[in-house]
PDB file of C-alpha atoms in Angstrom:
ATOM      1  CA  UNK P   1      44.686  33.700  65.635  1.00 44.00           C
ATOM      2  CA  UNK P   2      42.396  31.642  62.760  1.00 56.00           C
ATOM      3  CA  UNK P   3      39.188  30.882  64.336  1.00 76.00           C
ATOM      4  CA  UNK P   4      38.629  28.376  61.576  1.00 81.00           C
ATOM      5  CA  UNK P   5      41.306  25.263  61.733  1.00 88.00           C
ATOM      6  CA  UNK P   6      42.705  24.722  58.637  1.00 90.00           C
ATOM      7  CA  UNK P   7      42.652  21.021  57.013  1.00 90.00           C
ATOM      8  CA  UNK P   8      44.072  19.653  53.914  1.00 91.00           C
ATOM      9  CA  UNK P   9      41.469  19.879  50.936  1.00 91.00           C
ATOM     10  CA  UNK P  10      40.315  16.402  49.637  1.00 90.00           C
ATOM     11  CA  UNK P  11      40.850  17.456  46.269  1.00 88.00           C
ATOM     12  CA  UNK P  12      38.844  15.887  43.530  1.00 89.00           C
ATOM     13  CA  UNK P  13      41.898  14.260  41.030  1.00 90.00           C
ATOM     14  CA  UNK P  14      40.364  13.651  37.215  1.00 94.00           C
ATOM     15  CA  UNK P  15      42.372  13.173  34.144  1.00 95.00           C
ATOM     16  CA  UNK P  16      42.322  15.463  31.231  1.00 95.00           C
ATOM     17  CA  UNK P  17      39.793  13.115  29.188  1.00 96.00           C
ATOM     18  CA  UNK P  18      37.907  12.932  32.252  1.00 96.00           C
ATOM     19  CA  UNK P  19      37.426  16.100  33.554  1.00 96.00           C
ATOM     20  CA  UNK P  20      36.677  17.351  29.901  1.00 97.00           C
ATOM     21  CA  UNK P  21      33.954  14.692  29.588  1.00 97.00           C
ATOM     22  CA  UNK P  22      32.084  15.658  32.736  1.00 96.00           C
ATOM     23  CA  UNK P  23      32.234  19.129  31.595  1.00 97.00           C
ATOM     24  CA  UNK P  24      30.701  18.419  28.407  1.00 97.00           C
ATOM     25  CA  UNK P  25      27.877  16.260  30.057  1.00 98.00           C
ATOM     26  CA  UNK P  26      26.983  18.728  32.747  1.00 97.00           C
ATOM     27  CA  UNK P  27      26.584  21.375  30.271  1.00 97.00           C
ATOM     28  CA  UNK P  28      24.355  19.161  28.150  1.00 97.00           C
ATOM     29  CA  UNK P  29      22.703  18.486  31.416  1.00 97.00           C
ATOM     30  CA  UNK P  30      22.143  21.898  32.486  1.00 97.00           C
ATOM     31  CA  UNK P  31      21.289  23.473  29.285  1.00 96.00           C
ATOM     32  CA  UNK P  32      18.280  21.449  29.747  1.00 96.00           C
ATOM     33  CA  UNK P  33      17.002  23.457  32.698  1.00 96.00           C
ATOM     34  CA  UNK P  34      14.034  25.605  32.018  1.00 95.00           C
ATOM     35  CA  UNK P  35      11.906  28.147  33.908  1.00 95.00           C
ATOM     36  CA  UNK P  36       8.653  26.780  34.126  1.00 95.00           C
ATOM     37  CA  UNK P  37       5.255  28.049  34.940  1.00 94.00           C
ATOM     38  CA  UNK P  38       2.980  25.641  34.741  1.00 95.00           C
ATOM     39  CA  UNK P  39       3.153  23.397  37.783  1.00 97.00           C
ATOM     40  CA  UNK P  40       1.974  19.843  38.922  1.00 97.00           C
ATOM     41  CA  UNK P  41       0.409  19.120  42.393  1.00 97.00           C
ATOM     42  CA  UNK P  42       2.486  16.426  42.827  1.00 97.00           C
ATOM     43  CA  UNK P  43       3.923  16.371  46.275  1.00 98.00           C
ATOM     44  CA  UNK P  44       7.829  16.533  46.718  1.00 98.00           C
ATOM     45  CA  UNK P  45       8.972  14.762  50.154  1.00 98.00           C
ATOM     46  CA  UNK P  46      10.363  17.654  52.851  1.00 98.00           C
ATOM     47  CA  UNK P  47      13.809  15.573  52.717  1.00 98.00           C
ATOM     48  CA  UNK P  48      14.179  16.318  48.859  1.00 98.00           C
ATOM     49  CA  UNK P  49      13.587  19.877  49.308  1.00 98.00           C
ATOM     50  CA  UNK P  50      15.771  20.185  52.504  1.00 98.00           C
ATOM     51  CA  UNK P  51      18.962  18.915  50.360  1.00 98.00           C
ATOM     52  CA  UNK P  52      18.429  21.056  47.806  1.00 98.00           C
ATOM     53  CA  UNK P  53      18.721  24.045  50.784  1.00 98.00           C
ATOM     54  CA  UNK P  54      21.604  22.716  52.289  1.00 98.00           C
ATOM     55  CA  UNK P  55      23.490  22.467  48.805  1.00 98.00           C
ATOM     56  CA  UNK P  56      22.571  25.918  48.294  1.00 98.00           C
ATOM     57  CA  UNK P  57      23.779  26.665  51.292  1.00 98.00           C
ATOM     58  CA  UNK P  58      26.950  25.037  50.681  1.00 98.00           C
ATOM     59  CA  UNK P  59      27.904  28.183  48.409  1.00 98.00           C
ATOM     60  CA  UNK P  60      30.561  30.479  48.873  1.00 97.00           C
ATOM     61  CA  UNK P  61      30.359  33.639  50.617  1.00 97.00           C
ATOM     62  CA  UNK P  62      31.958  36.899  52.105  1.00 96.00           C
ATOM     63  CA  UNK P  63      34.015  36.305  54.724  1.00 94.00           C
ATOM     64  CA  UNK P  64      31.744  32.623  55.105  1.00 95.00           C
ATOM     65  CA  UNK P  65      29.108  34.917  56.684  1.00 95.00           C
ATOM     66  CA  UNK P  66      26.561  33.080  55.153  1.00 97.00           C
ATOM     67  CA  UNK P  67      23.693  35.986  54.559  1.00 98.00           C
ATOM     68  CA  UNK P  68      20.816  34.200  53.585  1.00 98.00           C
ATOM     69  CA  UNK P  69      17.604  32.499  55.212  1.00 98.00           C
ATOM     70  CA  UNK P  70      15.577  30.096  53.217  1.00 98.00           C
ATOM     71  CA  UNK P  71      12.543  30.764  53.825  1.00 98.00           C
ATOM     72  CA  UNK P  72      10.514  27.482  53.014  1.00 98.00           C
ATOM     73  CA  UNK P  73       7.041  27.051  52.213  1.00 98.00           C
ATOM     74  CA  UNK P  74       4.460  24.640  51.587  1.00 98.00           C
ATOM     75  CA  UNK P  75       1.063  25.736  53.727  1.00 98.00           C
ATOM     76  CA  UNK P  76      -2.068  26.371  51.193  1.00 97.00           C
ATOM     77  CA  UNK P  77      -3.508  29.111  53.090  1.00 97.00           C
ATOM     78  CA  UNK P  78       0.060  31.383  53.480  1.00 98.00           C
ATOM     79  CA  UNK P  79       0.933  30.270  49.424  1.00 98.00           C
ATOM     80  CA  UNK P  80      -2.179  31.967  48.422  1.00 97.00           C
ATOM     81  CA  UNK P  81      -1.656  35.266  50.950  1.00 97.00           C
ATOM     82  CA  UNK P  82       1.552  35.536  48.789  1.00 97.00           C
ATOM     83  CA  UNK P  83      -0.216  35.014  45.629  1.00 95.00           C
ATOM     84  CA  UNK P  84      -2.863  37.560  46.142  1.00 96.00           C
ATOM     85  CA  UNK P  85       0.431  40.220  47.360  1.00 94.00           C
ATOM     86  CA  UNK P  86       2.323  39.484  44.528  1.00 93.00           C
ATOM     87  CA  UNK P  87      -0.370  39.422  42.097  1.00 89.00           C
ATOM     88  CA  UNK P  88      -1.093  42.488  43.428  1.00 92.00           C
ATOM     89  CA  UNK P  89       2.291  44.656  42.535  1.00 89.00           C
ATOM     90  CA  UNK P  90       2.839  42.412  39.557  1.00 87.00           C
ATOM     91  CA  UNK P  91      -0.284  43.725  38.194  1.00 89.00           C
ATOM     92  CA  UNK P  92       0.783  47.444  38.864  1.00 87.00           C
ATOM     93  CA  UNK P  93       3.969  46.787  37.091  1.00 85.00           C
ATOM     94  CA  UNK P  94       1.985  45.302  33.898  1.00 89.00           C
ATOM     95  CA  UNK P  95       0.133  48.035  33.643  1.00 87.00           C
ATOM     96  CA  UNK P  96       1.984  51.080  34.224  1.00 82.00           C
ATOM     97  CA  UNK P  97       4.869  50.470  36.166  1.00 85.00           C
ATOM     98  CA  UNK P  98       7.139  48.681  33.622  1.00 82.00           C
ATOM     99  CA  UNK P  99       8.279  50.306  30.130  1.00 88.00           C
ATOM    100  CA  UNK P 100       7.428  50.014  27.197  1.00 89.00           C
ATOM    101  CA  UNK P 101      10.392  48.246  26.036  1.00 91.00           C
ATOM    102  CA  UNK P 102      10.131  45.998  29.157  1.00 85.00           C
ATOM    103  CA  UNK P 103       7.022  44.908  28.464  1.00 85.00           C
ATOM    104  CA  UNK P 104       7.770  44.316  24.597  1.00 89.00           C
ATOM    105  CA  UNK P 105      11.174  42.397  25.497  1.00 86.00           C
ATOM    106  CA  UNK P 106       8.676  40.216  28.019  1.00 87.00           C
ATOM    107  CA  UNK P 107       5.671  39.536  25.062  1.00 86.00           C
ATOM    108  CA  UNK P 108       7.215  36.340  23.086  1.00 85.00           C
ATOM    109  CA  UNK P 109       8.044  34.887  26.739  1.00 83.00           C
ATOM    110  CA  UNK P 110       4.126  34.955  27.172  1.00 83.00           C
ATOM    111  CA  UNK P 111       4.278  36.446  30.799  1.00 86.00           C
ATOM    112  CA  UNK P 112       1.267  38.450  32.709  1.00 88.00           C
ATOM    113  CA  UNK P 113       0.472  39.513  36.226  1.00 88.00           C
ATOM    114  CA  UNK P 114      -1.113  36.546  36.739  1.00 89.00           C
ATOM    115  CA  UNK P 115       0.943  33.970  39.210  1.00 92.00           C
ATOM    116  CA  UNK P 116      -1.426  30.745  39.813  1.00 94.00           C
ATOM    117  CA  UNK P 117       1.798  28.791  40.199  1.00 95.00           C
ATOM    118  CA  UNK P 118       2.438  30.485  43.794  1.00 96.00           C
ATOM    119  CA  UNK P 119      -0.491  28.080  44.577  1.00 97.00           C
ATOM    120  CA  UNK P 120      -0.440  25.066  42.762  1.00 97.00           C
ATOM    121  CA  UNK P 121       3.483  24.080  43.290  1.00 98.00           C
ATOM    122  CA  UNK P 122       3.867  22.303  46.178  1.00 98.00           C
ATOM    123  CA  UNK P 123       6.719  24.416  47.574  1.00 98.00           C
ATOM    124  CA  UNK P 124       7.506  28.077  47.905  1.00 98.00           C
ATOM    125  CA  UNK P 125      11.192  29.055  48.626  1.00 98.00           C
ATOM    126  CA  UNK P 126      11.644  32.579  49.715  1.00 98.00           C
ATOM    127  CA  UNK P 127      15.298  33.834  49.714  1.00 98.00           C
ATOM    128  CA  UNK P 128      15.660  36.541  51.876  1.00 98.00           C
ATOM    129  CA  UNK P 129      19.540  38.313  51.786  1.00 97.00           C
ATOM    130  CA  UNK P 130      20.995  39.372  55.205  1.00 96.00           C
ATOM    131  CA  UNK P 131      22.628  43.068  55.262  1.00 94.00           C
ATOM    132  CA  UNK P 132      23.770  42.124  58.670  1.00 93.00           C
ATOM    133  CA  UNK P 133      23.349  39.772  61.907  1.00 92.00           C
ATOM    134  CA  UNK P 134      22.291  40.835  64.974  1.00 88.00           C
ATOM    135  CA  UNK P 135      24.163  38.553  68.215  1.00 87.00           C
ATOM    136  CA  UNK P 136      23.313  39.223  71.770  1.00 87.00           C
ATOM    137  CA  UNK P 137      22.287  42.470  70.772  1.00 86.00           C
ATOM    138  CA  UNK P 138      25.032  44.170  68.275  1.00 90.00           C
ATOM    139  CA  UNK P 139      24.837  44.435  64.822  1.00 92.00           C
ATOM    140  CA  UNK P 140      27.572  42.661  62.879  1.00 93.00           C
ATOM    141  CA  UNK P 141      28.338  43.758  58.892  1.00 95.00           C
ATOM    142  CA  UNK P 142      27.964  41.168  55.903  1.00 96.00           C
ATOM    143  CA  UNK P 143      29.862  41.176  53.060  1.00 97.00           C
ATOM    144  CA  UNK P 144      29.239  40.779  49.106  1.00 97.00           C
ATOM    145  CA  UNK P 145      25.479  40.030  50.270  1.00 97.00           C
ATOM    146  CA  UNK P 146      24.109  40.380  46.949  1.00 97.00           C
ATOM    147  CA  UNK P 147      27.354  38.464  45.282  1.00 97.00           C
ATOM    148  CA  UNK P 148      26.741  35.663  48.235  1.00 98.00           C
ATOM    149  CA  UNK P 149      23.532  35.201  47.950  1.00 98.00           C
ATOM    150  CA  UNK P 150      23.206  35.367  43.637  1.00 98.00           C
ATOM    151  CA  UNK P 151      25.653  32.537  44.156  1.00 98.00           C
ATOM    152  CA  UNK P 152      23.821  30.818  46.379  1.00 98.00           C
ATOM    153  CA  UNK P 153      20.623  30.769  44.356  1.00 98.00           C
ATOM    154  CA  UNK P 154      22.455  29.808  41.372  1.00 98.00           C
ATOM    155  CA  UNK P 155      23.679  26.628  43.454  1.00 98.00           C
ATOM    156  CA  UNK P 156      19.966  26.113  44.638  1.00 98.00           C
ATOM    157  CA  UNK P 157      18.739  25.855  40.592  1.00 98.00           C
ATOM    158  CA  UNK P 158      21.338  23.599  39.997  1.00 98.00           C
ATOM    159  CA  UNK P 159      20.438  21.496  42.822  1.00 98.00           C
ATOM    160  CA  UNK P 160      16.883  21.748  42.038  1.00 98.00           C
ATOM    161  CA  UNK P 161      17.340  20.328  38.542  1.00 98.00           C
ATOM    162  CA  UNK P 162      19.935  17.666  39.782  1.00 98.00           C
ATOM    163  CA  UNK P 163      17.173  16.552  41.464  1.00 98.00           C
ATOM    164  CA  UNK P 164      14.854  16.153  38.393  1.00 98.00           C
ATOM    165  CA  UNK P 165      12.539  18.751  39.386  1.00 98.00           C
ATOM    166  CA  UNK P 166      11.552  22.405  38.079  1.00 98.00           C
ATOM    167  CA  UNK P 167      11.470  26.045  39.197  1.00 98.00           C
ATOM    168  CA  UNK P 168      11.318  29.615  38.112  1.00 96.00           C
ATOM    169  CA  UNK P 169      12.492  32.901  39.429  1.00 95.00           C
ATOM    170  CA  UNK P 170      10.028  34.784  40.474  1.00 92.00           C
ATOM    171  CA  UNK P 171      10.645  38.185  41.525  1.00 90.00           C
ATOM    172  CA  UNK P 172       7.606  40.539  41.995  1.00 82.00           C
ATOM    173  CA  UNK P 173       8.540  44.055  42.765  1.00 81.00           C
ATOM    174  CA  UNK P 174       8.382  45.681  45.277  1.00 88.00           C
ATOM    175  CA  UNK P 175       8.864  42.626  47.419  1.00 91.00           C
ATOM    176  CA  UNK P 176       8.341  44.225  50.834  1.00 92.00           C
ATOM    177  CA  UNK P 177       5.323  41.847  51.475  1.00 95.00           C
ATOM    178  CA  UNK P 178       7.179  39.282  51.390  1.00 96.00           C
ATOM    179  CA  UNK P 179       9.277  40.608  54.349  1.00 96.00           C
ATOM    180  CA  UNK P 180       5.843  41.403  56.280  1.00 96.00           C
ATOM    181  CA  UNK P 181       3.776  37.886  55.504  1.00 97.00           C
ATOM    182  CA  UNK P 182       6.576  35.889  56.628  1.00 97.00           C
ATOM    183  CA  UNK P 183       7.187  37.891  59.603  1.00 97.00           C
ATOM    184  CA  UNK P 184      11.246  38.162  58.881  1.00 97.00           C
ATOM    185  CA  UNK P 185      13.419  40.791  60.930  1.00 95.00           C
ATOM    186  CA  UNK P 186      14.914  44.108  59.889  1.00 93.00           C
ATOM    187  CA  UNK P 187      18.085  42.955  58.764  1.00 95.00           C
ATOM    188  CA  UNK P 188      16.440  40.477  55.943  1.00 96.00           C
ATOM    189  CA  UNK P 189      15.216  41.554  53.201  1.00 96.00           C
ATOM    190  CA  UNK P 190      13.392  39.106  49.813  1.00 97.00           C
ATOM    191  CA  UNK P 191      15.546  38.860  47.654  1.00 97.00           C
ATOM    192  CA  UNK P 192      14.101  35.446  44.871  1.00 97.00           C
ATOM    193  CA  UNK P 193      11.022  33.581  45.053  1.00 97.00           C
ATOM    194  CA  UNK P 194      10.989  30.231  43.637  1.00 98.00           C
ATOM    195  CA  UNK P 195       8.265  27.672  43.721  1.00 98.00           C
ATOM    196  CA  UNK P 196       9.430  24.540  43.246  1.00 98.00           C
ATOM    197  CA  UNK P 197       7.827  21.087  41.815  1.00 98.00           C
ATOM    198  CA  UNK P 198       6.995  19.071  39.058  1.00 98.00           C
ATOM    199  CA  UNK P 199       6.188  20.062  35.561  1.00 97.00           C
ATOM    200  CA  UNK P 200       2.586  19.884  35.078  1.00 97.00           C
ATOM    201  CA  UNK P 201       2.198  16.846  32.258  1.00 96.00           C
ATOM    202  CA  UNK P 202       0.779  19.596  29.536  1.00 94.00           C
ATOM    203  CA  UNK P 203       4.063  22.279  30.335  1.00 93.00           C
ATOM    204  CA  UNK P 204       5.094  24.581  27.426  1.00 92.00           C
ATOM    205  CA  UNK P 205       7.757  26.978  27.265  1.00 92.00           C
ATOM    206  CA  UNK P 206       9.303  28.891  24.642  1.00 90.00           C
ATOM    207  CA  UNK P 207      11.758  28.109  22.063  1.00 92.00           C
ATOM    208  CA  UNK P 208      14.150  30.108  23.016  1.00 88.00           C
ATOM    209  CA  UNK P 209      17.917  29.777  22.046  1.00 91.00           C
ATOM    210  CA  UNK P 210      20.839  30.809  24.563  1.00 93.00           C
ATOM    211  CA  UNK P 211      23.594  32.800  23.882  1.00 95.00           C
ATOM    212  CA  UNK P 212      26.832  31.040  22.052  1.00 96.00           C
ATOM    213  CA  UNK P 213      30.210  31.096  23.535  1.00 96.00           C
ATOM    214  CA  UNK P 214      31.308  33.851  21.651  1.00 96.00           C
ATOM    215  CA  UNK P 215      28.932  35.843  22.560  1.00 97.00           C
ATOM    216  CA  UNK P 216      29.402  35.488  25.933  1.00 96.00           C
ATOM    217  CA  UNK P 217      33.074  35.213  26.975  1.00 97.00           C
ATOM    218  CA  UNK P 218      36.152  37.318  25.944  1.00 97.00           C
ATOM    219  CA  UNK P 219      39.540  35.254  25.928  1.00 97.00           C
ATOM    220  CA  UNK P 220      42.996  36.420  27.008  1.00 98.00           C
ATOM    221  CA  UNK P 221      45.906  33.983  26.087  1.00 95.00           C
TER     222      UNK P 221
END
């Protein structure tokens, strides 16, 4: 027997023209995102930031097992105990951890160890992926975890630029502290760290240019 009821999908009905127009503008749109690292102070209200986690959670999954926590933060004193952490391995990494050719591929992005934006945005999301759940007692498998929750993230982005605010991926390696600061069970583990804000008013990134669609997708007709 189903355990979910099933319902007749609402479908969304566009014409041609109309369906190829919003593709066009939400590609415009989101070819505008950009990871940013220099943040403003400016507060965000909780509400904004708790719409943006319930669209990411709106993403598909295995099985709908939903294997993610959002971990959500915006406390001074526990943003800069992850700072200091993360600063920590990243500056390991910089200087010995990571490859030559890592670090040479990283250079004209103008990265370091440094990562004063764990302080200054006014929220921290931790996304921590879910090998399993644990109810009354016995362990029950997830599925696709790292699929589900990639998607999910990419839905949370989206969201977070809908919104007209800015983000970047952050993640430090090893992320274990993560697991330990935030005091999350066994069965979590970090997966993404994005702070999340607005873009300080003197923001730079670089000029970078994305792949074409050639270069990126192989047809079959």
């Amino acid at each position: 027997m189903n355990e979910y009821p099933f319902i007749k999908y609402s479908k969304l009905d566009f014409s041609e023209e109309e369906s190829s127009r919003r593709a066009i503008e939400y590609f415009g749109f989101m070819n505008k995102r950009r990871s940013i690292r220099h943040f403003s102070e400016r507060p965000v209200p909780k509400q904004v930031i708790e719409n943006l986690i319930l669209t990411a959670s709106s993403a598909p999954s295995g099985a709908h097992k939903q294997p993610w926590t959002f971990c959500v933060i915006s406390n001074h004193a526990l943003k800069h105990q992850i700072r200091t952490a993360a600063e920590k391995e990243e500056k390991e990494s910089y200087n010995g951890r990571m490859t030559e050719d890592w670090l040479a591929d990283l250079a004209p992005l103008g990265t370091d160890w440094q990562k004063e934006f764990i302080d200054i945005a006014p929220w921290i999301i931790v996304v921590f992926r879910k090998s399993y759940e644990i109810i009354e007692g016995v362990h029950h498998k997830n599925y696709y975890v790292q699929e589900s929750v990639g998607i999910a993230c990419g839905f949370l982005l989206a969201a977070i630029h809908q919104a007209g605010l800015v983000s970047l991926t952050h993640t430090p390696s090893p992320m274990n502290f993560l697991q330990k600061i935030l005091n999350r069970p066994d069965n979590e583990k970090p997966y993404l760290l994005i702070p999340v804000g607005y873009p300080a008013e003197d923001a730079l990134v670089p000029d970078i240019k994305r792949k074409d669609l050639e270069s990126v997708s192989v047809w079959f007709e």
